[in-house]
Structures are given as C-alpha cells and as structure tokens.
PDB file of C-alpha atoms in Angstrom:
ATOM      1  CA  UNK F   1      62.034  75.207  96.488  1.00 53.00           C
ATOM      2  CA  UNK F   2      65.001  72.421  96.624  1.00 50.00           C
ATOM      3  CA  UNK F   3      67.713  75.911  96.338  1.00 47.00           C
ATOM      4  CA  UNK F   4      65.791  77.372  99.259  1.00 46.00           C
ATOM      5  CA  UNK F   5      65.982  74.415 101.493  1.00 41.00           C
ATOM      6  CA  UNK F   6      69.798  73.703 100.416  1.00 40.00           C
ATOM      7  CA  UNK F   7      70.778  77.165 101.144  1.00 42.00           C
ATOM      8  CA  UNK F   8      69.227  77.142 104.822  1.00 38.00           C
ATOM      9  CA  UNK F   9      70.632  73.721 105.580  1.00 38.00           C
ATOM     10  CA  UNK F  10      73.988  75.123 104.711  1.00 40.00           C
ATOM     11  CA  UNK F  11      73.059  78.375 106.651  1.00 37.00           C
ATOM     12  CA  UNK F  12      72.490  75.703 109.722  1.00 39.00           C
ATOM     13  CA  UNK F  13      75.593  74.147 109.192  1.00 38.00           C
ATOM     14  CA  UNK F  14      77.910  77.381 108.950  1.00 41.00           C
ATOM     15  CA  UNK F  15      76.489  78.792 112.179  1.00 41.00           C
ATOM     16  CA  UNK F  16      76.330  75.863 113.917  1.00 39.00           C
ATOM     17  CA  UNK F  17      80.339  75.138 113.363  1.00 42.00           C
ATOM     18  CA  UNK F  18      81.668  77.673 115.259  1.00 43.00           C
ATOM     19  CA  UNK F  19      85.525  77.405 116.744  1.00 42.00           C
ATOM     20  CA  UNK F  20      85.700  75.457 119.676  1.00 45.00           C
ATOM     21  CA  UNK F  21      86.096  78.570 121.670  1.00 44.00           C
ATOM     22  CA  UNK F  22      82.653  79.445 120.576  1.00 51.00           C
ATOM     23  CA  UNK F  23      83.920  82.922 119.367  1.00 51.00           C
ATOM     24  CA  UNK F  24      82.850  84.032 115.726  1.00 60.00           C
ATOM     25  CA  UNK F  25      85.428  84.876 113.057  1.00 68.00           C
ATOM     26  CA  UNK F  26      85.978  88.707 113.397  1.00 79.00           C
ATOM     27  CA  UNK F  27      85.079  89.484 116.852  1.00 91.00           C
ATOM     28  CA  UNK F  28      87.436  91.816 118.472  1.00 95.00           C
ATOM     29  CA  UNK F  29      88.263  91.558 122.237  1.00 96.00           C
ATOM     30  CA  UNK F  30      90.660  93.549 124.409  1.00 96.00           C
ATOM     31  CA  UNK F  31      93.976  92.273 126.496  1.00 96.00           C
ATOM     32  CA  UNK F  32      96.207  93.825 129.203  1.00 96.00           C
ATOM     33  CA  UNK F  33      99.699  92.880 128.990  1.00 95.00           C
ATOM     34  CA  UNK F  34     102.503  94.240 131.336  1.00 91.00           C
ATOM     35  CA  UNK F  35     104.134  96.817 129.488  1.00 94.00           C
ATOM     36  CA  UNK F  36     107.557  96.393 131.099  1.00 97.00           C
ATOM     37  CA  UNK F  37     109.730  93.968 132.519  1.00 97.00           C
ATOM     38  CA  UNK F  38     112.716  94.950 134.640  1.00 98.00           C
ATOM     39  CA  UNK F  39     115.071  91.847 135.035  1.00 97.00           C
ATOM     40  CA  UNK F  40     117.629  93.950 137.105  1.00 98.00           C
ATOM     41  CA  UNK F  41     121.553  92.535 137.003  1.00 98.00           C
ATOM     42  CA  UNK F  42     122.074  89.477 135.024  1.00 97.00           C
ATOM     43  CA  UNK F  43     125.515  87.830 134.444  1.00 97.00           C
ATOM     44  CA  UNK F  44     126.479  87.478 130.753  1.00 97.00           C
ATOM     45  CA  UNK F  45     125.542  84.450 129.370  1.00 96.00           C
ATOM     46  CA  UNK F  46     122.542  83.775 131.360  1.00 96.00           C
ATOM     47  CA  UNK F  47     119.341  82.972 129.561  1.00 96.00           C
ATOM     48  CA  UNK F  48     116.704  85.386 131.175  1.00 95.00           C
ATOM     49  CA  UNK F  49     113.589  83.924 131.576  1.00 96.00           C
ATOM     50  CA  UNK F  50     110.474  87.036 131.454  1.00 96.00           C
ATOM     51  CA  UNK F  51     107.067  85.722 132.462  1.00 96.00           C
ATOM     52  CA  UNK F  52     104.625  87.870 130.536  1.00 96.00           C
ATOM     53  CA  UNK F  53     100.994  87.894 131.880  1.00 95.00           C
ATOM     54  CA  UNK F  54      98.331  88.415 129.341  1.00 96.00           C
ATOM     55  CA  UNK F  55      94.583  88.858 130.465  1.00 97.00           C
ATOM     56  CA  UNK F  56      91.559  88.901 128.224  1.00 97.00           C
ATOM     57  CA  UNK F  57      89.514  92.133 129.445  1.00 97.00           C
ATOM     58  CA  UNK F  58      86.859  91.968 126.949  1.00 96.00           C
ATOM     59  CA  UNK F  59      83.864  90.056 126.412  1.00 95.00           C
ATOM     60  CA  UNK F  60      84.787  87.084 123.794  1.00 96.00           C
ATOM     61  CA  UNK F  61      87.231  84.733 123.815  1.00 96.00           C
ATOM     62  CA  UNK F  62      90.996  85.828 123.242  1.00 96.00           C
ATOM     63  CA  UNK F  63      93.041  84.097 120.539  1.00 95.00           C
ATOM     64  CA  UNK F  64      96.596  84.948 120.613  1.00 95.00           C
ATOM     65  CA  UNK F  65      97.818  84.610 116.714  1.00 94.00           C
ATOM     66  CA  UNK F  66     101.426  85.514 117.669  1.00 94.00           C
ATOM     67  CA  UNK F  67     103.988  86.137 120.092  1.00 94.00           C
ATOM     68  CA  UNK F  68     107.034  87.689 118.397  1.00 94.00           C
ATOM     69  CA  UNK F  69     110.522  88.653 119.843  1.00 93.00           C
ATOM     70  CA  UNK F  70     112.544  91.750 118.431  1.00 90.00           C
ATOM     71  CA  UNK F  71     115.685  89.430 117.243  1.00 88.00           C
ATOM     72  CA  UNK F  72     116.903  86.010 117.137  1.00 88.00           C
ATOM     73  CA  UNK F  73     118.313  86.361 120.785  1.00 86.00           C
ATOM     74  CA  UNK F  74     114.516  86.407 122.035  1.00 89.00           C
ATOM     75  CA  UNK F  75     112.746  83.450 122.085  1.00 90.00           C
ATOM     76  CA  UNK F  76     108.927  82.979 123.216  1.00 89.00           C
ATOM     77  CA  UNK F  77     106.023  80.810 123.247  1.00 87.00           C
ATOM     78  CA  UNK F  78     102.681  81.218 122.311  1.00 89.00           C
ATOM     79  CA  UNK F  79      99.624  80.224 124.188  1.00 90.00           C
ATOM     80  CA  UNK F  80      97.975  77.753 122.247  1.00 91.00           C
ATOM     81  CA  UNK F  81      94.241  77.688 123.749  1.00 94.00           C
ATOM     82  CA  UNK F  82      91.672  80.652 123.740  1.00 96.00           C
ATOM     83  CA  UNK F  83      91.907  82.697 126.844  1.00 96.00           C
ATOM     84  CA  UNK F  84      87.889  83.145 128.054  1.00 97.00           C
ATOM     85  CA  UNK F  85      86.925  86.730 129.321  1.00 97.00           C
ATOM     86  CA  UNK F  86      88.473  87.960 132.615  1.00 97.00           C
ATOM     87  CA  UNK F  87      90.900  84.792 132.312  1.00 98.00           C
ATOM     88  CA  UNK F  88      94.427  85.110 132.496  1.00 97.00           C
ATOM     89  CA  UNK F  89      97.606  83.300 131.178  1.00 95.00           C
ATOM     90  CA  UNK F  90     101.550  83.859 130.555  1.00 94.00           C
ATOM     91  CA  UNK F  91     103.784  83.575 128.050  1.00 94.00           C
ATOM     92  CA  UNK F  92     107.879  83.204 128.618  1.00 94.00           C
ATOM     93  CA  UNK F  93     110.453  85.270 126.763  1.00 95.00           C
ATOM     94  CA  UNK F  94     113.856  83.821 126.745  1.00 95.00           C
ATOM     95  CA  UNK F  95     116.783  86.007 125.823  1.00 96.00           C
ATOM     96  CA  UNK F  96     120.144  84.709 125.751  1.00 96.00           C
ATOM     97  CA  UNK F  97     122.556  87.466 126.688  1.00 96.00           C
ATOM     98  CA  UNK F  98     126.013  86.013 125.164  1.00 95.00           C
ATOM     99  CA  UNK F  99     126.396  88.526 123.252  1.00 95.00           C
ATOM    100  CA  UNK F 100     125.371  91.272 125.269  1.00 96.00           C
ATOM    101  CA  UNK F 101     127.365  93.917 127.972  1.00 96.00           C
ATOM    102  CA  UNK F 102     125.167  96.746 129.751  1.00 98.00           C
ATOM    103  CA  UNK F 103     121.728  97.943 129.419  1.00 98.00           C
ATOM    104  CA  UNK F 104     119.518  96.225 127.165  1.00 97.00           C
ATOM    105  CA  UNK F 105     115.900  96.371 125.761  1.00 97.00           C
ATOM    106  CA  UNK F 106     114.110  93.666 124.014  1.00 96.00           C
ATOM    107  CA  UNK F 107     110.511  93.953 123.082  1.00 96.00           C
ATOM    108  CA  UNK F 108     108.003  91.181 122.649  1.00 96.00           C
ATOM    109  CA  UNK F 109     104.738  91.704 120.301  1.00 96.00           C
ATOM    110  CA  UNK F 110     101.745  90.020 121.127  1.00 96.00           C
ATOM    111  CA  UNK F 111      98.898  89.649 118.494  1.00 95.00           C
ATOM    112  CA  UNK F 112      95.365  88.382 118.750  1.00 95.00           C
ATOM    113  CA  UNK F 113      92.062  89.360 117.642  1.00 96.00           C
ATOM    114  CA  UNK F 114      91.940  92.789 119.640  1.00 95.00           C
ATOM    115  CA  UNK F 115      91.788  96.163 118.686  1.00 89.00           C
ATOM    116  CA  UNK F 116      94.430  97.223 118.695  1.00 89.00           C
ATOM    117  CA  UNK F 117      95.778  93.960 117.471  1.00 89.00           C
ATOM    118  CA  UNK F 118      99.246  94.197 118.513  1.00 92.00           C
ATOM    119  CA  UNK F 119     100.683  94.681 122.085  1.00 95.00           C
ATOM    120  CA  UNK F 120     104.498  95.096 122.834  1.00 96.00           C
ATOM    121  CA  UNK F 121     106.276  94.408 125.952  1.00 97.00           C
ATOM    122  CA  UNK F 122     109.618  95.785 127.083  1.00 97.00           C
ATOM    123  CA  UNK F 123     112.057  93.605 128.583  1.00 97.00           C
ATOM    124  CA  UNK F 124     115.093  95.316 130.215  1.00 98.00           C
ATOM    125  CA  UNK F 125     117.897  94.034 131.952  1.00 98.00           C
ATOM    126  CA  UNK F 126     121.843  95.105 132.934  1.00 98.00           C
ATOM    127  CA  UNK F 127     124.235  92.474 131.386  1.00 98.00           C
ATOM    128  CA  UNK F 128     127.434  92.299 133.718  1.00 97.00           C
ATOM    129  CA  UNK F 129     130.765  90.584 133.107  1.00 89.00           C
TER     130      UNK F 129
END
C-alpha cells in the first residue's frame, strides 16, 4: 500500500510540475515565418538588420530552441519566452557586409517544437561599393 501511495504522489507531483508555458514535453505546434527578406541595395560595410517575424499557428505554446545563421557574418538572437497560440514575435538577424560585393543570400534557420522542426529564411541583398 505504501508503494502505491508513493507512486500516486510522484505521479501527481510530476503532472503538476509542467513548464511555465503550460506546454507538455513532446507537444508539437506549427509556425509561420517569412520565407524570404529582400533588403535591396546596401553599402559595403553596412550591417544589415533584417527583422524576421515568427507566428505560432498551432494550438500549443511555441518554444524556439535555436536560431542560427548560415555563417559567422550572420548573428541572430533567440526569443526566450514561449509564443502563445495565435501570437507573434520577431527576431533580428544582423549581417556584416564588409567582406561582400554584389548579390548575397544568407540563411537563418529557426528550430522549435514544430513539425518539421526547422524553418529556413533567406535574406537577400545587393552590396554595392
């Protein structure tokens, strides 16, 4: 009897200790992101700041696990708070153009508790001297 009580107590504690977001581990949602951002003409040496919109189009909180640029010239930040269903947020991708001329395309991959887990955004610009 004591073992059964201990098991039930542990089950209750585990069930009531969800994350602050209210999501359960393993739940999947969907997100919508811009697939392409065209920054137009930029001067060489300029740091481009592309704002990427992220919307939770599912039914459970969206938790962004990672936001990665395609190279060291692309720096991003990661939203730290869960995004509620139907809500949106944004992140900024900064691209240093000092080593580029002509047309450039950089990618940013956003990963979270979605299916599929990763979404890629293309950031394009024309770097002029």
